[in-house]
XYZ file of C-alpha atoms in Angstrom:
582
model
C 21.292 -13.996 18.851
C 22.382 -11.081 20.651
C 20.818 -7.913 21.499
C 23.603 -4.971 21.098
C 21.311 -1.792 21.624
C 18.043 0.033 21.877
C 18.297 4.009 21.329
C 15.418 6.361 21.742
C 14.862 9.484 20.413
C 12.143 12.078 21.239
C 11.031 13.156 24.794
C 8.000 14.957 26.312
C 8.826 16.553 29.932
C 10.399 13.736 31.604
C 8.419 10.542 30.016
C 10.111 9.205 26.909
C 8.045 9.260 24.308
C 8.321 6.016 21.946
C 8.433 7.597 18.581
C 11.759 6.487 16.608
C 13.627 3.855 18.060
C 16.914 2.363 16.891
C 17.386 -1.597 17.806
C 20.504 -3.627 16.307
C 20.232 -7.192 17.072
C 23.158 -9.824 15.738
C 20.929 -12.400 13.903
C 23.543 -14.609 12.876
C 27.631 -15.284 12.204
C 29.105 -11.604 11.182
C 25.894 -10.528 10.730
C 24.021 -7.143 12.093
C 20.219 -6.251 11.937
C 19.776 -2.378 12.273
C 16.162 -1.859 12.937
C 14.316 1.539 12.465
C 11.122 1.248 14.623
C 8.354 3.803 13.610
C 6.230 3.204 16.042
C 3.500 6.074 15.567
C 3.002 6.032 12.074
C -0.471 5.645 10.773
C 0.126 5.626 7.324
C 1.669 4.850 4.582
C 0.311 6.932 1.648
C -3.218 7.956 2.709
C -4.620 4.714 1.579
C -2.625 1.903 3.226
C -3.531 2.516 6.907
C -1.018 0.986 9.563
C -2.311 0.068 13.135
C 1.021 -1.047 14.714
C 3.728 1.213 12.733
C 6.359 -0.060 11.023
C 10.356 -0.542 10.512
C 13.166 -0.414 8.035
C 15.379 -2.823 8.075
C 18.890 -2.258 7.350
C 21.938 -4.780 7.624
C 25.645 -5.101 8.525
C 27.318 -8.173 7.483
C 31.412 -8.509 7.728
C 33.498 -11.072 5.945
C 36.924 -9.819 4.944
C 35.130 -7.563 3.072
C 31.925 -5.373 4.636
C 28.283 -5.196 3.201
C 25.524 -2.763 3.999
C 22.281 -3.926 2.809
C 19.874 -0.940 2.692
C 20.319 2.234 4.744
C 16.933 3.872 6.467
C 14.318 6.556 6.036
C 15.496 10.037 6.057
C 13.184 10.780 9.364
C 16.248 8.297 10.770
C 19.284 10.346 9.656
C 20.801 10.837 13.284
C 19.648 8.084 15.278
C 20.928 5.422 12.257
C 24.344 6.747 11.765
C 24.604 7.520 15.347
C 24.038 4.039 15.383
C 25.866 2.688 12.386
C 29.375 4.393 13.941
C 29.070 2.451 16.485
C 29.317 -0.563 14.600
C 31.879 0.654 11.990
C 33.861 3.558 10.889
C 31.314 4.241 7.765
C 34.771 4.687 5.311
C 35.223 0.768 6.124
C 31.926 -0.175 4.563
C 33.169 -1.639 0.855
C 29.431 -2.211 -0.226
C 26.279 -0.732 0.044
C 23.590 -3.298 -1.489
C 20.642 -1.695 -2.436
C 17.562 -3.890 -2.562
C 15.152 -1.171 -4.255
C 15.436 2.827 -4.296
C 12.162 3.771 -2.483
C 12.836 6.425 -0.106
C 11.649 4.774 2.656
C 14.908 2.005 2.243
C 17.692 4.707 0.370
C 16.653 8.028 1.781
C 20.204 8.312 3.285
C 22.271 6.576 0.566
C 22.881 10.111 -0.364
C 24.509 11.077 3.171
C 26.809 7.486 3.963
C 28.353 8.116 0.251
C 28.977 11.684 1.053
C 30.856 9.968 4.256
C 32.157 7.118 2.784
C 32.357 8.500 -1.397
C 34.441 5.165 -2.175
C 31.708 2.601 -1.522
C 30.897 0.510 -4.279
C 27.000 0.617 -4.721
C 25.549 -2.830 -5.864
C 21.960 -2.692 -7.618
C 20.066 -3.789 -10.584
C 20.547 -1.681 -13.827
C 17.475 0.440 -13.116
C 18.131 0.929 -9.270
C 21.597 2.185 -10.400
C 19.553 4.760 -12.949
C 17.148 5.533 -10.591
C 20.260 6.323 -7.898
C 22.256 9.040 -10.164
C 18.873 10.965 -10.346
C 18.419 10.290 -6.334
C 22.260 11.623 -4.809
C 23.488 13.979 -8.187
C 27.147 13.130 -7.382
C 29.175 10.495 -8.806
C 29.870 6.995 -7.419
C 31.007 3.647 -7.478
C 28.945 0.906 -9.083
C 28.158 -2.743 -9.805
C 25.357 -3.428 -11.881
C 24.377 -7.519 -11.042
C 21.980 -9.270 -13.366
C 20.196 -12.974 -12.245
C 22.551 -15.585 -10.689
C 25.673 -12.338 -10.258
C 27.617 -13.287 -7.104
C 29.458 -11.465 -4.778
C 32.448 -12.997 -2.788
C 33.132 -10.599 1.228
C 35.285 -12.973 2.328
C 34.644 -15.639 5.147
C 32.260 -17.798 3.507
C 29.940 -14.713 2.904
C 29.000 -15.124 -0.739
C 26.425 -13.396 -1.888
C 23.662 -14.463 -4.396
C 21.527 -12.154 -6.475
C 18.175 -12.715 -7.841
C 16.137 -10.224 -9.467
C 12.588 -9.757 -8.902
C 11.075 -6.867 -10.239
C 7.921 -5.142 -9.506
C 7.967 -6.184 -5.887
C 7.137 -3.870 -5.344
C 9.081 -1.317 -7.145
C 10.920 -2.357 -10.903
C 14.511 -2.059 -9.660
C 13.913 -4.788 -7.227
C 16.481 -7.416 -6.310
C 17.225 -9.839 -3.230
C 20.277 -11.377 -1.955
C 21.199 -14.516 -0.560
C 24.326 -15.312 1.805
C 25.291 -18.777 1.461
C 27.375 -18.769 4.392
C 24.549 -17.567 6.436
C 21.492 -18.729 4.110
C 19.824 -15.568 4.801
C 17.933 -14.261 1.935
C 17.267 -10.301 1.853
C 14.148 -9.231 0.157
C 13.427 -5.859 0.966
C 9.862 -4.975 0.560
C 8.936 -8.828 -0.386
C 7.325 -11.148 2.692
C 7.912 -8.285 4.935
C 4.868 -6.266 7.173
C 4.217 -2.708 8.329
C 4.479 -4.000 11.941
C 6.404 -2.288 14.611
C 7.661 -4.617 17.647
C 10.775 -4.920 19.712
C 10.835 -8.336 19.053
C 13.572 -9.185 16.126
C 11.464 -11.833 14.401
C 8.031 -13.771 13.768
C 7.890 -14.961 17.436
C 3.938 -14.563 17.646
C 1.979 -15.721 14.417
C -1.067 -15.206 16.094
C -0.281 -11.261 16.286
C 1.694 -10.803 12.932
C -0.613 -12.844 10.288
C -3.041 -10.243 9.859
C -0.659 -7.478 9.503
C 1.409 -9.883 6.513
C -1.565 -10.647 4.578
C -3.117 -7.187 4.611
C 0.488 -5.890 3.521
C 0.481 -8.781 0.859
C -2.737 -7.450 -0.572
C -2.062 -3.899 -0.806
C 1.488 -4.257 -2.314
C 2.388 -7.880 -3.816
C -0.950 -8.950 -4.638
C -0.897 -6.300 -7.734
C 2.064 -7.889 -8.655
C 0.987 -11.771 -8.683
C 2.602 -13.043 -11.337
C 6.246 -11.815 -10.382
C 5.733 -12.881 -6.916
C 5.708 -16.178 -8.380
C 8.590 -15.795 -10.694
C 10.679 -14.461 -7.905
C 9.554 -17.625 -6.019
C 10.999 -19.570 -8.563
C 14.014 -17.939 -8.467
C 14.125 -18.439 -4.717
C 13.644 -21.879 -5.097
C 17.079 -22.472 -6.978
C 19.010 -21.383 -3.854
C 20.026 -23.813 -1.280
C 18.057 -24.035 2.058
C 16.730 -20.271 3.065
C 17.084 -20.266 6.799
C 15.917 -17.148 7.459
C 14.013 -14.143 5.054
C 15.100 -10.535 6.278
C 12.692 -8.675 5.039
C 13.182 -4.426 4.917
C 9.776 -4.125 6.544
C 8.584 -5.999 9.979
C 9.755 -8.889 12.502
C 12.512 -11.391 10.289
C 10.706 -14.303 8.861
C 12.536 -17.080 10.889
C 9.655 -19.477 13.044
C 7.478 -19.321 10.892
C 9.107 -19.334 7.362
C 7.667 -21.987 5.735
C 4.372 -21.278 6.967
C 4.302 -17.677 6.033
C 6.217 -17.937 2.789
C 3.654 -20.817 1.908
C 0.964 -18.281 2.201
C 2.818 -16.177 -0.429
C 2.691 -18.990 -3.235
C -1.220 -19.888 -2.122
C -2.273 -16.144 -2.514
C -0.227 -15.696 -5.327
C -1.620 -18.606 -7.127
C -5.171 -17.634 -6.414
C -4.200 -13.882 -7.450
C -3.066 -15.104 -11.104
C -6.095 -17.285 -11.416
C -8.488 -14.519 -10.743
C -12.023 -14.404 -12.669
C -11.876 -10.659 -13.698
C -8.340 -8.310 -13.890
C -7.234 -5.255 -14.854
C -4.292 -4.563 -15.891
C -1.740 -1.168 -14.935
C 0.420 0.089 -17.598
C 3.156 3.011 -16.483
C 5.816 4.772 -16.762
C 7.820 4.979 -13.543
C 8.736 8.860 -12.618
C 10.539 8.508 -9.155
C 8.330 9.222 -6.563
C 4.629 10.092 -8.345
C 4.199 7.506 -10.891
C 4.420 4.515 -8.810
C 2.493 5.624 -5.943
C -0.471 6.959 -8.031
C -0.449 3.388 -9.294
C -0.638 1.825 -6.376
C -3.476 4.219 -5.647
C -5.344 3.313 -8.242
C -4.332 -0.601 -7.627
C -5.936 -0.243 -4.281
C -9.195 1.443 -5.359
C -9.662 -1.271 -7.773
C -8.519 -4.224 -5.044
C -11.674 -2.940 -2.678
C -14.034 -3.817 -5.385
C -12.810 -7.718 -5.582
C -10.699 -7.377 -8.888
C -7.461 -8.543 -9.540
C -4.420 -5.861 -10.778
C -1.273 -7.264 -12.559
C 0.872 -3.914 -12.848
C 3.891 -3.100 -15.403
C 6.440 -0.667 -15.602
C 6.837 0.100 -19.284
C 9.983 1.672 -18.713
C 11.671 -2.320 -17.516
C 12.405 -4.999 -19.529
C 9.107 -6.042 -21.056
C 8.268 -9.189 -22.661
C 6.063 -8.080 -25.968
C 4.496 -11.652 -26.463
C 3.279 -11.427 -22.766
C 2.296 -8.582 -22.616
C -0.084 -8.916 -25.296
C -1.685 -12.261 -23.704
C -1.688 -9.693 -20.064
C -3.982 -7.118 -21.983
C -6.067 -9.845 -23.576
C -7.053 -11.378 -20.146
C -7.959 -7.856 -18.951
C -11.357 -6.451 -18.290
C -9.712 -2.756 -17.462
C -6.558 -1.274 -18.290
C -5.078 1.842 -17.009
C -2.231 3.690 -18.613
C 0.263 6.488 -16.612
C 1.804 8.555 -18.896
C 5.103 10.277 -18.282
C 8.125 12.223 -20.746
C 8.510 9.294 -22.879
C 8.923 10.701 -26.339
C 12.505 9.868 -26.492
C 12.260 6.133 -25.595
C 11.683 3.787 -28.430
C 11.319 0.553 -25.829
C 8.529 2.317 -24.062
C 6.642 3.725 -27.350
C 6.978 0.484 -28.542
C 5.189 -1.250 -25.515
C 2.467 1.460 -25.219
C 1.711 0.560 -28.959
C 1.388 -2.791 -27.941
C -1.220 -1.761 -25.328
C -3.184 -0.242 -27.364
C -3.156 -2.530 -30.617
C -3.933 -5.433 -27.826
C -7.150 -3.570 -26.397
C -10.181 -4.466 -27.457
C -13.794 -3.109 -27.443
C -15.224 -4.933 -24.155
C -12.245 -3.266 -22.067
C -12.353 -0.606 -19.589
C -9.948 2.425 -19.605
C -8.240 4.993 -17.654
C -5.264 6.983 -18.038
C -3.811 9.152 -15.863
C -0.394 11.355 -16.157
C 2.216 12.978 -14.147
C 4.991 15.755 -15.331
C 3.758 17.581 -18.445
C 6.592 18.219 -21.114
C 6.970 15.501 -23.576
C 4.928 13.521 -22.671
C 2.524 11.037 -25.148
C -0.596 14.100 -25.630
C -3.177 12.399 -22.693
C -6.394 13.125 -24.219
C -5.431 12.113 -27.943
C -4.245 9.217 -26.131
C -7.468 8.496 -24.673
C -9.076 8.863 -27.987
C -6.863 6.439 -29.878
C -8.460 3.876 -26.896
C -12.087 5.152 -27.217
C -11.924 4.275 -30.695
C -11.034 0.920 -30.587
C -14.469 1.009 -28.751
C -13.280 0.811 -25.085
C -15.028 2.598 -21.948
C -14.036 5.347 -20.351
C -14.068 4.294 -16.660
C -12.983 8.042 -14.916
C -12.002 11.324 -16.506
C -7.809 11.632 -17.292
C -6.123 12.241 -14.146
C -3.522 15.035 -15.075
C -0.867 15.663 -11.957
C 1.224 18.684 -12.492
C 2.009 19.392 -9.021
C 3.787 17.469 -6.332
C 0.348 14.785 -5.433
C -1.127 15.561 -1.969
C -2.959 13.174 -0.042
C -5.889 14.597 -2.041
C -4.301 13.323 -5.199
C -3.648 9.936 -3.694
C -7.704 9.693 -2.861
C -9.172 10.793 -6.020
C -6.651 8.566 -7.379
C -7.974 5.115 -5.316
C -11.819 6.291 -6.286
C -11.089 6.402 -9.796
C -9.511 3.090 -9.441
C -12.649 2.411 -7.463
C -14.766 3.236 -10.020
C -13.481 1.364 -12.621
C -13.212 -1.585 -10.895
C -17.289 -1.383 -10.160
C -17.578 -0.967 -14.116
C -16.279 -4.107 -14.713
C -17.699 -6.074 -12.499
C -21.212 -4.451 -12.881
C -22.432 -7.537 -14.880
C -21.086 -10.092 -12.177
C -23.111 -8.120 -9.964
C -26.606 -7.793 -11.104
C -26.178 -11.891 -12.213
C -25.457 -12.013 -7.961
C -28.366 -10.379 -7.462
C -30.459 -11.869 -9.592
C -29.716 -15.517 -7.791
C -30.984 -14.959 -4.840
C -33.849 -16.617 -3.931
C -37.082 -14.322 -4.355
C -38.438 -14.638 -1.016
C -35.457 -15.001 1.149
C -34.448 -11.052 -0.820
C -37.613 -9.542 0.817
C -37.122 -11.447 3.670
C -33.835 -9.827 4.025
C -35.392 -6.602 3.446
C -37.608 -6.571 6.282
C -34.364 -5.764 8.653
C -34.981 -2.255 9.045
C -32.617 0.684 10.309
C -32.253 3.549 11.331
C -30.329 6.380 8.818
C -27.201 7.830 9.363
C -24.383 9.626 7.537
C -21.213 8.973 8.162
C -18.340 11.615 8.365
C -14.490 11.771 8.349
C -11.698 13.648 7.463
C -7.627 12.748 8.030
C -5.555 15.274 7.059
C -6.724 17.267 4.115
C -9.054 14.091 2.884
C -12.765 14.011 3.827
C -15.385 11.947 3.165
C -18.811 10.551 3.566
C -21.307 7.903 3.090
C -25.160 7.115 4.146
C -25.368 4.310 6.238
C -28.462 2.426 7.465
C -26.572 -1.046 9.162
C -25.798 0.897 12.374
C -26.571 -0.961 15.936
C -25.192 0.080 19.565
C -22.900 -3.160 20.246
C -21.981 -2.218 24.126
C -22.623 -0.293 26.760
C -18.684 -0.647 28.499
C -17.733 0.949 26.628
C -19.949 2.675 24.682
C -19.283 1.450 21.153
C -21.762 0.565 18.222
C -21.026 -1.238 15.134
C -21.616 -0.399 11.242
C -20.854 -2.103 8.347
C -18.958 -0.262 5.702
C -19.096 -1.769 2.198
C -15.114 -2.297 1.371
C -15.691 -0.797 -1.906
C -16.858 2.896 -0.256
C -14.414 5.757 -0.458
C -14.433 6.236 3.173
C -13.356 3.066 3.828
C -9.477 3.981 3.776
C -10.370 6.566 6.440
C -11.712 4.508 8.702
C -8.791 2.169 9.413
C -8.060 1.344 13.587
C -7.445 4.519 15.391
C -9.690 6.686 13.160
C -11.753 8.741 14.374
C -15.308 10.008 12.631
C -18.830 11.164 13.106
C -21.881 9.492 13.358
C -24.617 12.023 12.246
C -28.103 10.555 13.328
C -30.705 11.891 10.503
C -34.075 13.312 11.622
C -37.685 11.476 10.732
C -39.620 13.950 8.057
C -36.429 16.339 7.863
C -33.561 13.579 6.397
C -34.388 13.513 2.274
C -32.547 16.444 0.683
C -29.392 14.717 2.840
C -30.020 11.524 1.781
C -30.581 12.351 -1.748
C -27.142 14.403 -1.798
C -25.035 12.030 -0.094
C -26.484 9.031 -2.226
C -25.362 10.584 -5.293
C -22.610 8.885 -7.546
C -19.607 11.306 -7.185
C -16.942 11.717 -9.507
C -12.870 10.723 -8.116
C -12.041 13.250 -5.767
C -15.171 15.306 -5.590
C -16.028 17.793 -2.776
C -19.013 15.640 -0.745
C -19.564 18.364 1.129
C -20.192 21.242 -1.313
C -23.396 22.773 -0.395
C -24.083 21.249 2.807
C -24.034 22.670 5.721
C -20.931 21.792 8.645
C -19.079 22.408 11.494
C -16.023 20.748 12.190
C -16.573 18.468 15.579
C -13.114 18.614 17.746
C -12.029 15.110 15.866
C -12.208 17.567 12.593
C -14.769 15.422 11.189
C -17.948 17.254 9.458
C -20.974 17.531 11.997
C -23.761 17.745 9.549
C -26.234 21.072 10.343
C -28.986 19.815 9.608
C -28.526 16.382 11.664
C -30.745 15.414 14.890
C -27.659 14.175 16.385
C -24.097 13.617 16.396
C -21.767 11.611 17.930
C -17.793 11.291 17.985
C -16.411 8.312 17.042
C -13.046 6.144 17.093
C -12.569 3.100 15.605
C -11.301 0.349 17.726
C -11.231 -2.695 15.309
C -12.683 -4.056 11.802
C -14.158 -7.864 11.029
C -13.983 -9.418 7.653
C -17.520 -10.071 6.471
C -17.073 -10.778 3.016
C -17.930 -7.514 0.719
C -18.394 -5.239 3.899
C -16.192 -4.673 6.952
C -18.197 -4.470 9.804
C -16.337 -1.443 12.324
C -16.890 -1.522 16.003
C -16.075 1.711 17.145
C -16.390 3.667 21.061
C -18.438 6.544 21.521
C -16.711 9.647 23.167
C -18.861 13.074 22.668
C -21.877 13.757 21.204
C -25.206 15.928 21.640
C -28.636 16.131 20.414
C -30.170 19.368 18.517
C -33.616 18.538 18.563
C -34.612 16.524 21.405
C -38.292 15.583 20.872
C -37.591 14.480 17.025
C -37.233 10.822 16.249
C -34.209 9.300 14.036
C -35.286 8.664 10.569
C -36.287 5.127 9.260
C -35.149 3.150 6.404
C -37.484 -0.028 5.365
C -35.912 -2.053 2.476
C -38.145 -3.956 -0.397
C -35.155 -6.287 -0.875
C -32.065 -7.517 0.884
C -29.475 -7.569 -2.127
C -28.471 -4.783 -2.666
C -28.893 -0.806 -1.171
């Protein structure tokens, strides 16, 4: 395996700045990784937080015939086809295979066909719909169903296999049998950004897989698994290249092994909800997943569908049965018997111990939200947030009040589970627990246009080199998601006597995307964070890394500027009756 080149884009005075790299690396016979490294992004959407960056993955392979797999995010444009030229005149490219059509893998489909208009584009039925709406100019196709092949030439026969939903419904992977690399986009892959090609380090990756599992395949459990099973009827996969991350070659077994466990687990889950959309290109799908990860922080299982695929009727009954939520995303549907069909299926499956939400995105024709809602009310379920109607292009603002509804409803059906936890505890080991006292404190943070806030009392200095204290943050809060590793925050130290009209504000329940801040008081410290006026103290904060501890993450963080307003007051108290709950 051979390393061809390493370009570098973006510079600051003399020092080059590593912001968007370009690596192409020969990973086997004829065949070409071109790797987009991204290495200072911090997210993806505001909710999925990435501490190492990430990569798109794009590949080359040449039999007699030439394959593209994928092209590159649009932030890539020059540095990919500056780099794809020197591989291959673009015109001698006879495929491009596209995997899925998220931006982040086709946002420059639109400018190689403009180069190279007589490629023949390879996809699943729906990527090819989703395509026509994506370039608006005409273009060679091949739709491929389950089991299609494709024959480049050379031994390099390619294998299709569909696997929807993963995480997007036009999903497919290939498999070269000459090669026996399998190419599965989004699936098995990581937002990690490294120069090395593949899993070389398992010790440094795993965390980075399984948090990207949860956040985007764990929603999808149950076509993980079906895709598996696909996967399965192909001769020995040597290697996964995966559109996200290092390859999956050392540790394939290991890692893919993971995938089956946690997807087992996932469809085996005590309490699910259950998404129901409409897939608009661009909104729909990422207000789902906004809502899917909302609902993950509280413990509960999501199984999302795309009405507008090719759904199963029978299962999709038994899906809505199992559920303790459902959420429905509206779009124009009025035209599309398929989709009225399922949504009539939804709703004639709910049943009066069920959660709902709905949510919508486009106005026009679309199936009238609110008499919607009403049809669901009536069949006696529970309103778990108020409609969410998008008209606009969603902000990051959307995308938060989106995960707290999702948030909200997943609290709602678990609140029985719950209060049976706390009730098991033993009576004397609760107040036992509740004699750990602490101090109070409110905690601040804002990332981009998104701010937050929450009252927290598990606060303790953890060192003194560096200065850095540690608080647990319950992984259901809404400021969770903005306090990922590299965020930065304010710790506002309440005052003894002078610290009730602030905690009785910030412990209020508020609704998805609510201002916390209206009425209170603020500056903005030089992180941006709300500094709370009335607060004894503040301090800025930065979050340097976050341990698993079961329903709370506890988040050691360093200490960088901060000042007291009142020198002689004390920091206010918090004693506990019990230790089960706040």
């Amino acid at each position: 395996m051979v390393l061809l080149t390493d370009k570098n884009q973006g510079q600051e005075g003399t020092t080059p700045v590593k912001r968007l790299t370009i690596q192409t690396v020969e990973i086997d016979q004829d065949t070409t990784a071109i790797r987009s490294l991204d290495w200072n992004r911090d997210r993806f959407d505001i909710e999925f937080g990435l501490q190492n960056g990430t990569t798109y993955n794009s590949f080359l392979i040449c039999g007699e015939q030439t394959a593209l797999v994928d092209t590159s995010h649009e932030k890539f444009r020059q540095l990919y086809f500056d780099t794809l030229t020197g591989l291959i005149n673009p015109q001698d490219i006879d495929y491009l295979i596209i995997s899925h059509t998220e931006p982040d893998h086709s946002g420059l489909v639109k400018d190689l066909l403009q180069k190279a208009p007589d490629i023949t584009v390879v996809g699943s039925k729906v990527a090819i719909q989703f395509l026509e709406d994506l370039v608006h100019q005409p273009f060679k196709r091949r739709i491929v169903k389950n089991g299609d092949r494709l024959d480049l030439g050379n031994g390099h026969e390619f294998e299709f296999v569909i696997a929807p939903n993963l995480h997007w419904p036009d999903t497919i992977f290939s498999f070269d049998h000459k090669t026996q690399i399998l190419y599965t986009c989004d699936a098995f892959g990581m937002h990690y950004c490294t120069d090395s090609t593949f899993d070389d380090d398992l010790s440094a990756i795993e965390k980075d897989f399984q948090y990207y599992y949860e956040c985007l395949m764990g929603p999808n459990a149950r076509s993980v698994l079906s895709a598996m099973k696909r996967m399965a009827e192909l001769k020995t996969i040597k290697m996964i290249a995966t559109g996200h991350g290092p390859l999956l070659y050392h540790n394939l077994q290991e890692l893919t092994g993971r995938y089956l466990n946690w997807s087992q687990n996932q469809t085996k889950a005590e309490t699910t909800v259950g998404i129901f959309y409409v897939s608009e290109y661009g909104y729909s799908d990422r207000l789902a997943q906004s809502i899917t990860n909302g609902i993950v922080k509280t413990g509960v299982a999501v199984e999302v569908v795309d009405l507008s695929g090719t759904v199963d009727l029978q299962e999709l009954r038994e899906l809505v049965g199992r559920c303790k939520g459902l959420v429905v995303g509206m779009n124009p549907i009025s035209s599309n018997t398929s989709i009225q069909t399922a949504l009539s299926t939804v709703l004639g499956s709910a049943t009066e111990k069920q959660a709902i939400g709905i949510f919508e995105t486009g106005g026009g024709d679309d199936e009238p939200t609110y008499p919607l809602l009403n049809k669901f009310r009536s069949a006696g379920l529970t309103v778990a947030f108020p409609v969410i109607e998008i008209r606009e292009t969603p902000t990051e603002n959307t995308y938060k009040k989106c995960e707290e509804a999702g948030t909200d409803l997943g609290q709602l059906v678990t609140k029985e589970k719950s209060i049976k936890a706390m009730k098991s505890l033993s009576a004397d080991l609760d107040k036992a627990l509740g004699r750990i006292s602490g101090g109070l404190y409110i905690i601040t943070a804002k990332k981009g246009d998104v701010s937050s806030a929450m009252l927290a009392s598990w606060v303790s200095q953890a060192s003194f080199k560096p200065l850095g204290f540690s608080i647990a943050v319950a992984k259901d809060r809404a400021i969770e998601s903005l306090m990922q590793v590299g965020d930065r925050f304010v710790l506002n130290v309440l005052e003894e006597g002078n610290y009730q009209a602030l905690m009785k504000h910030f412990l209020k329940r508020f609704s998805p995307g609510a201002d916390r801040f209206e009425g209170v008081k603020t500056q903005p410290a030089e992180n941006g964070a709300p500094i709370l006026g009335d607060a004894l103290a503040y301090m800025e904060c930065e979050v340097v890394s976050r341990m698993d501890c079961g329903d709370h993450w506890a988040v050691y963080s360093t200490v960088y500027a901060g000042r007291v307003s009142k020198p002689e007051s004390l920091t206010a108290v918090h004693h506990r009756k019990v230790g089960n709950h706040y």
